[in-house]
Short mmCIF file of C-alpha atoms and ligand atoms in Angstrom, two decimals:
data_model
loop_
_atom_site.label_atom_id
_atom_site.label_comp_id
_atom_site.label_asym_id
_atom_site.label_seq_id
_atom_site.Cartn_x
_atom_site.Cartn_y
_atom_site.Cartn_z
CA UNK S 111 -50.46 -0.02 58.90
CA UNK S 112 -48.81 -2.63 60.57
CA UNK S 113 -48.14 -2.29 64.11
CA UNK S 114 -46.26 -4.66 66.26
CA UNK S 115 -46.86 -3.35 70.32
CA UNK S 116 -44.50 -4.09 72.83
CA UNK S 117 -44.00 -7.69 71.40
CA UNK S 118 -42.07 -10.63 72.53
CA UNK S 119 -41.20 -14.13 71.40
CA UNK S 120 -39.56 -17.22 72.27
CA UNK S 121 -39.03 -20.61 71.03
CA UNK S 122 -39.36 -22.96 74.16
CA UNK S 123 -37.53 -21.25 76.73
CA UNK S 124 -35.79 -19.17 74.52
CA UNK S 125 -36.63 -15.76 74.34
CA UNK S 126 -36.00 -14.53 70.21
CA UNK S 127 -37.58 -11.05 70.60
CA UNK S 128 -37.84 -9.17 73.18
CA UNK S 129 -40.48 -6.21 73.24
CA UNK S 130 -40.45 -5.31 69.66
CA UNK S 131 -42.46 -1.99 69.27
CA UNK S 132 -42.86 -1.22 65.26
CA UNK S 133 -45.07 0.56 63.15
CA UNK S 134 -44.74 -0.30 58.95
CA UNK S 135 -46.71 2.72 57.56
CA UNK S 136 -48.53 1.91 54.32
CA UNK S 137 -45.72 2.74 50.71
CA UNK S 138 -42.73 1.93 53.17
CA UNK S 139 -39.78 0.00 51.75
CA UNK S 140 -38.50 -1.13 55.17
CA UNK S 141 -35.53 -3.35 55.24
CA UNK S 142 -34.38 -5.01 58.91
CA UNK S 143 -30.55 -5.60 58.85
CA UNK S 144 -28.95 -7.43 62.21
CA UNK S 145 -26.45 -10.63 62.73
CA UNK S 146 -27.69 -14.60 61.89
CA UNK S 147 -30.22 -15.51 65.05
CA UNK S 148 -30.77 -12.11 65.54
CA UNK S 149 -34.58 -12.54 65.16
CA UNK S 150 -35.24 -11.26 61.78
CA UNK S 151 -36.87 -14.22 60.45
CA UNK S 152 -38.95 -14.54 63.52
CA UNK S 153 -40.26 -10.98 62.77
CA UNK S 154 -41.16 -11.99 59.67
CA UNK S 155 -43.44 -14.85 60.69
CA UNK S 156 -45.37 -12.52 63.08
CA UNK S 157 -45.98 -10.51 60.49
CA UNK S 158 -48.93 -12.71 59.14
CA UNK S 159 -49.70 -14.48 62.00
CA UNK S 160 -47.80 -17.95 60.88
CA UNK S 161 -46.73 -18.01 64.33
CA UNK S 162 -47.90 -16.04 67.30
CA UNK S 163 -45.92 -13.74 70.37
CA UNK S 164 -46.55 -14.89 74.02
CA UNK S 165 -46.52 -11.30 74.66
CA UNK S 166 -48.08 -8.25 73.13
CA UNK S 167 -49.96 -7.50 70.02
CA UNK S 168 -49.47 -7.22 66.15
CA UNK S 169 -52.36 -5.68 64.06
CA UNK S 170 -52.03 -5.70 60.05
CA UNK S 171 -54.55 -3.25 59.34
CA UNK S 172 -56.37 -3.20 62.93
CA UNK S 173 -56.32 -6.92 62.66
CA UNK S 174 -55.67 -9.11 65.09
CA UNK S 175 -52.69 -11.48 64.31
CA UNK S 176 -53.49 -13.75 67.80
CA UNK S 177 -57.75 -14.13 66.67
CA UNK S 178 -57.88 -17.49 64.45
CA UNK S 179 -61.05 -15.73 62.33
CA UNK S 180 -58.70 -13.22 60.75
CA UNK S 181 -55.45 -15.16 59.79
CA UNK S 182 -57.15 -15.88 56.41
CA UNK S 183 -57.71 -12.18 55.55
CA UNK S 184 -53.68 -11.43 57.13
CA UNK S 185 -52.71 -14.08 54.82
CA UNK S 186 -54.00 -12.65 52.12
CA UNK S 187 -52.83 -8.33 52.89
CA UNK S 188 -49.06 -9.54 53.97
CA UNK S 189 -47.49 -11.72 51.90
CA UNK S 190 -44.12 -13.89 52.49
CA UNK S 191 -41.37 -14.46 49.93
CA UNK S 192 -38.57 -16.63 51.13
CA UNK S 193 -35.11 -17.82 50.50
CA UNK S 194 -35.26 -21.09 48.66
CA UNK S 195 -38.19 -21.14 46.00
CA UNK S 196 -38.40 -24.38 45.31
CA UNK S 197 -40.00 -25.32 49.40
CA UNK S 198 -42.81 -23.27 47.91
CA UNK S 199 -43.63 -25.17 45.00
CA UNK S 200 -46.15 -27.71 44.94
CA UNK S 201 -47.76 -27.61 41.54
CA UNK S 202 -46.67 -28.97 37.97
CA UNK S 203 -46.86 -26.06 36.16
CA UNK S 204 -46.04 -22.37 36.88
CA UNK S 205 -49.62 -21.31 35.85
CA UNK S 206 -51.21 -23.92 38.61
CA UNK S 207 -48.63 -22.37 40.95
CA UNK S 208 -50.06 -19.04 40.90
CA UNK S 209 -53.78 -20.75 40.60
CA UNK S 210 -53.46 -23.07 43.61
CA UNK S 211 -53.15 -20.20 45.93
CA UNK S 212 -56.23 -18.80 44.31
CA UNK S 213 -58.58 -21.41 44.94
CA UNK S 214 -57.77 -21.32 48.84
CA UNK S 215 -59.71 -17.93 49.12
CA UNK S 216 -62.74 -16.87 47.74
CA UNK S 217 -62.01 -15.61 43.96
CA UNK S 218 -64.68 -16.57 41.30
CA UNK S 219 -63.36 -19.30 39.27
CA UNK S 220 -63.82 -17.31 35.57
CA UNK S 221 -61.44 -14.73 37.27
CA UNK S 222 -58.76 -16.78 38.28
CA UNK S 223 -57.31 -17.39 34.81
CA UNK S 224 -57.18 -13.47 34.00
CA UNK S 225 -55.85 -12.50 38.19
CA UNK S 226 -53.21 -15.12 37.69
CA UNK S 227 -52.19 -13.99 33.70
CA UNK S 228 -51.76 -10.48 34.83
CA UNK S 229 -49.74 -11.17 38.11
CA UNK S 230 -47.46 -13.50 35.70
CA UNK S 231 -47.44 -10.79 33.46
CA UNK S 232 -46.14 -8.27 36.23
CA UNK S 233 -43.37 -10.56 37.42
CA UNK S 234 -41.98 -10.95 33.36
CA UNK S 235 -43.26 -14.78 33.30
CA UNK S 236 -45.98 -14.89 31.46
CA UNK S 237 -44.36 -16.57 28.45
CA UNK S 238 -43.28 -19.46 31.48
CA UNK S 239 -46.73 -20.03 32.10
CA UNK S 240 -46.81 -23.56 30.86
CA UNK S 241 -43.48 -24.69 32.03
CA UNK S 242 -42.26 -27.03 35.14
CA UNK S 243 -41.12 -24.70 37.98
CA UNK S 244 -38.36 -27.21 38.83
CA UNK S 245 -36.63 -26.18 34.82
CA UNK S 246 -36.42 -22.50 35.56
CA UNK S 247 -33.41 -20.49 37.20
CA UNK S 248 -33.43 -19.25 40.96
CA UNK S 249 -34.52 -16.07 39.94
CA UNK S 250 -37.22 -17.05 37.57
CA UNK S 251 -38.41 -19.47 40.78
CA UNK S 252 -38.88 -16.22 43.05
CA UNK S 253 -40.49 -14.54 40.12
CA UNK S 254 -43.20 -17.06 39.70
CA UNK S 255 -43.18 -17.02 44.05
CA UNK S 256 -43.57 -13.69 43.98
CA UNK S 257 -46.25 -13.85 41.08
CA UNK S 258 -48.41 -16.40 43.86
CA UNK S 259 -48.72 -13.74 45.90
CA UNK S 260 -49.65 -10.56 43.86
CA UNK S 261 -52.47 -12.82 42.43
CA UNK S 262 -53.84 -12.93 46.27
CA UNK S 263 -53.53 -8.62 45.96
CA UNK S 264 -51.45 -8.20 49.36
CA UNK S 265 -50.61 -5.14 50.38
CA UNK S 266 -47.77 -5.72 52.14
CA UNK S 267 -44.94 -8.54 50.68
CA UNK S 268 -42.15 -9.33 52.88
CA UNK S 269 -39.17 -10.66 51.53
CA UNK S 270 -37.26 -12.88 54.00
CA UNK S 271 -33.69 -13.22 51.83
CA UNK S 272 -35.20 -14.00 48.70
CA UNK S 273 -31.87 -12.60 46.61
CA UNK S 274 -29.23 -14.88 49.47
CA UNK S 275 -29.47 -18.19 47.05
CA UNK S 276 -29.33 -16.14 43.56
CA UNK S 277 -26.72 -15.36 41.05
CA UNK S 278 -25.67 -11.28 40.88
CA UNK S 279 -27.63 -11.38 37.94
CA UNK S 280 -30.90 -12.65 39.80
CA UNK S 281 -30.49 -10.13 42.52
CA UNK S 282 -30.37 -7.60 41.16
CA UNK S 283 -33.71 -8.30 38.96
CA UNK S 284 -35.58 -9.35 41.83
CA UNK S 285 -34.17 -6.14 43.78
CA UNK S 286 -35.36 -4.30 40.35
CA UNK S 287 -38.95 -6.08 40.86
CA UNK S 288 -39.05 -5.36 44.68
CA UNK S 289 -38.36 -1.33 43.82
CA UNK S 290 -40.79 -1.70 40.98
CA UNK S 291 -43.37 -2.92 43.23
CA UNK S 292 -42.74 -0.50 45.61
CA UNK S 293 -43.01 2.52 42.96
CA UNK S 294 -46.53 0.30 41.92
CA UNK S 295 -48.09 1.00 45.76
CA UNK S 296 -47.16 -2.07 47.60
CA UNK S 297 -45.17 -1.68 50.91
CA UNK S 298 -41.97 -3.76 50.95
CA UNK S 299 -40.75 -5.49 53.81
CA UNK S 300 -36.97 -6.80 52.87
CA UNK S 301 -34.56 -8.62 54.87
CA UNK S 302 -31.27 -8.90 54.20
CA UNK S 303 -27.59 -9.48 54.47
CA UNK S 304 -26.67 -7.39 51.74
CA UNK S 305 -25.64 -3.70 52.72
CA UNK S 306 -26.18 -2.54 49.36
CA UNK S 307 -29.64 -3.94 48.83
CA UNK S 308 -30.17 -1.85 52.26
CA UNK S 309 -29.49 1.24 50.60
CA UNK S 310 -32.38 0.83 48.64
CA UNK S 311 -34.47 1.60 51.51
CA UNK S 312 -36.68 4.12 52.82
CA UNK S 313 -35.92 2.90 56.23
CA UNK S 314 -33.46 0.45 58.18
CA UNK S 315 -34.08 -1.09 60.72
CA UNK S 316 -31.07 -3.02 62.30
CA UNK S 317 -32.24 -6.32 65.24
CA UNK S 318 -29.48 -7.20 67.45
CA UNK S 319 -30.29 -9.86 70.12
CA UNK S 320 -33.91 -10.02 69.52
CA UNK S 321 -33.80 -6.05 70.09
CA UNK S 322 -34.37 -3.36 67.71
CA UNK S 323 -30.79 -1.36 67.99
CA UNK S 324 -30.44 1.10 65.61
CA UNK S 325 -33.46 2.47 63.09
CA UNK S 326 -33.64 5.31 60.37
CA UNK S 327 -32.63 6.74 57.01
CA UNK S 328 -30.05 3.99 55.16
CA UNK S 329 -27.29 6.63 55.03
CA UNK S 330 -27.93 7.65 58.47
CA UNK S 331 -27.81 4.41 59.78
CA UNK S 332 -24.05 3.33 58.11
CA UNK S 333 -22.87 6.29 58.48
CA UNK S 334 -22.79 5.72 62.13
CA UNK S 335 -19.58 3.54 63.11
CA UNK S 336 -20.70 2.76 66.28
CA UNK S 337 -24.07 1.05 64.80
CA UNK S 338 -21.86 -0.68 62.26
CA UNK S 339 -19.27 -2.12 65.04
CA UNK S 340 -21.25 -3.16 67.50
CA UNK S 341 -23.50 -5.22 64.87
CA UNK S 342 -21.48 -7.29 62.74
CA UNK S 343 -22.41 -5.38 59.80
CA UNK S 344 -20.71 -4.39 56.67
CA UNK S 345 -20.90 -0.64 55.41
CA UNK S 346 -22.08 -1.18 51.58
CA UNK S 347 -19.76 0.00 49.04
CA UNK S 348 -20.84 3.50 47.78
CA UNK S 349 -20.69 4.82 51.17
CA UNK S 350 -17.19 3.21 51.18
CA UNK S 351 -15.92 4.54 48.65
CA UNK S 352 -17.45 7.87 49.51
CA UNK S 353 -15.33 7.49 52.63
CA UNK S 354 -12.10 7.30 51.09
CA UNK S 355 -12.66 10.15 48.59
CA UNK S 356 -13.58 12.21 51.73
CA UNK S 357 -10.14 11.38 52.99
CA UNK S 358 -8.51 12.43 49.76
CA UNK S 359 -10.68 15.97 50.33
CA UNK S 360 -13.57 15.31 47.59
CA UNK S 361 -17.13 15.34 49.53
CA UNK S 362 -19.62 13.60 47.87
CA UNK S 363 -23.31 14.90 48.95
CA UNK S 364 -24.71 12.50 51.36
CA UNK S 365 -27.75 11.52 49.01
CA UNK S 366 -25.83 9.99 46.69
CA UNK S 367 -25.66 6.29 47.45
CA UNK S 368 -24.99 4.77 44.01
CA UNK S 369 -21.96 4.01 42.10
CA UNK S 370 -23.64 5.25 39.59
CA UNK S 371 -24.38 8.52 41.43
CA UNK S 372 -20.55 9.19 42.72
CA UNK S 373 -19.37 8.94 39.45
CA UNK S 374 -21.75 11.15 38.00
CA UNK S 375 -20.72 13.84 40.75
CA UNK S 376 -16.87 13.14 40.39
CA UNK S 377 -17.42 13.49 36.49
CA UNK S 378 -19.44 16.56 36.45
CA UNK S 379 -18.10 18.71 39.76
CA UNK S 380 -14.91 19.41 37.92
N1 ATP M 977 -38.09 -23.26 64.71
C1 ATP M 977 -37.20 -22.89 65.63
N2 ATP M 977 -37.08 -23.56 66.80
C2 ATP M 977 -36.20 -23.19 67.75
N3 ATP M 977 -35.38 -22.13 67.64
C3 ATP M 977 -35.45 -21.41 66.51
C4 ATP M 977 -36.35 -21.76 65.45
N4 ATP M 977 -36.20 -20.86 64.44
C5 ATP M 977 -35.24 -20.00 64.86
N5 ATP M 977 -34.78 -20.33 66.09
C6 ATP M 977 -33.77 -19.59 66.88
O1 ATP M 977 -34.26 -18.27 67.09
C7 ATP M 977 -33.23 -17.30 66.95
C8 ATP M 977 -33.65 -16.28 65.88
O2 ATP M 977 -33.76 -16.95 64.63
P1 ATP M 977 -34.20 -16.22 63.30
O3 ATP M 977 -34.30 -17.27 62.27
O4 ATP M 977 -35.39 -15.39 63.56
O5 ATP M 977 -32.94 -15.28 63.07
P2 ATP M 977 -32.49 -14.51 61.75
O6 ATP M 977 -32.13 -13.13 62.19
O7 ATP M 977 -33.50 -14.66 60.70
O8 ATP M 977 -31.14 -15.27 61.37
P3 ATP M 977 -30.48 -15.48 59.91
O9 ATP M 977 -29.80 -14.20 59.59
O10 ATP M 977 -29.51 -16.57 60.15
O11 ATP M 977 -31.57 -15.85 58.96
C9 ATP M 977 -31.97 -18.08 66.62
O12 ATP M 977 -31.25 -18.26 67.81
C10 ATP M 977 -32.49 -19.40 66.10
O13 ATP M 977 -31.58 -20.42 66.38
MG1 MG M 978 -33.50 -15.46 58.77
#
């Protein structure tokens, strides 16, 4: 579990969070929602202890994120993807991408090869392995990113935008690995500013002002306008949609959330 208790945050004299109380329960797919500067990134960072609150505690696992001695083990359960790949990359070849993080903690060198083949494997880039990071596509980039981190086995890998600086054809794959991953074990921490990636969810969590706001079920969460207004979000298409077929007098069961989904309904209630 990871448990953030009565946290707060600032940058200089600026105050970025403001008593954040959280738990992330262990095969959550969590994703935070809230306007730019709202804090979201900040969150993230606390999350493994890259930088620390000036109030209140986080614990990943009943460990501290404030005592120096554990950061290395924090490092290694939560794991951070971010936006832009390529500020991630430091190595020639994506094979010594995923190694290099490997030789920071203690794995036995005739295991490294095999750790790093199979977490290739799991991201689709094994047949990469030999290539220059720099000559692959965004979303091969985050693949290989998020490929550095499964070799370290985290338990917990928070995405901080990863899909914002793909193509719609790289976000949805990497939203297709993140799901995957989730069905594999792994708890997903996602942030985002797409509405439909939110949907994907087990839980939403919406940061306004350094505050949490709003938290619960995706479709509980847009379905209420006054959580929508007052936070500069978007409500994601399906539940659009859903919306205006409600107005022409066709109810669509509020579980379905996909496109996919209405259609089926629409198709088969007639
Ligand atoms: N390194 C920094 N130094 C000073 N202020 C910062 C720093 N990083 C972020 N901030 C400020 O802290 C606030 C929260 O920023 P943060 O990046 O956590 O927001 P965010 O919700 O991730 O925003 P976005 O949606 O734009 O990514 C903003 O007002 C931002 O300007
Ligand atoms: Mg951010």
């Amino acid at each position: 579990m990871l448990t953030f208790d009565n946290v707060s945050f600032a940058y200089g004299q600026q105050a970025v969070l403001k008593n954040i109380s959280l738990q992330i329960m262990e095969g959550e797919f969590l994703t935070i929602i809230g306007p730019n500067g709202s804090g979201k990134s900040t969150l993230s960072k606390l999350m493994n202890g890259l930088i620390q609150p000036y109030l209140g505690q986080i614990l990943v696992d009943r460990l501290d994120t404030q005592s120096p001695q554990n950061l290395k083990e924090i490092r290694q359960i939560v794991g951070l993807i971010f936006q832009n790949p390529e500020d991630q990359f430091i190595s020639t070849t994506v094979f010594d991408e995923v190694i290099f993080g490997l030789e920071n903690i203690a794995v036995e060198p005739d295991k490294m090869q095999s750790i790093a083949e199979d977490a290739l494997k799991k991201v689709g880039m094994l047949s990469y392995k030999d290539v220059e990071p720099h000559k692959l596509s965004g979303g091969q980039k985050q693949r290989v990113a998020i490929a550095a981190i499964l070799a370290m086995k985290p338990k917990y890998i928070v995405f901080d935008e990863s899909t914002a600086m793909l193509d719609p054809n790289g976000q949805k794959s990497i939203m297709t690995l993140m799901q995957h991953l989730h069905d594999e074990g792994f708890t997903i921490i996602h942030i985002t500013h797409l509405m439909e990636e939110a949907l994907k969810a087990t839980r939403v969590l919406v940061l306004n002002g350094g505050v949490i706001v709003a938290e619960g079920a995706p479709v509980d969460v847009f379905h209420n306008s006054r959580v929508i207004e007052n936070n500069e979000l978007d409500v994601p298409l399906p539940l659009k949609l859903k919306g205006r077929l409600s107005e022409a007098g066709i109810v669509v069961p509020k579980q379905l959330v996909t496109l996919e989904g209405i259609v089926d309904y629409i198709w088969t209630s007639n």
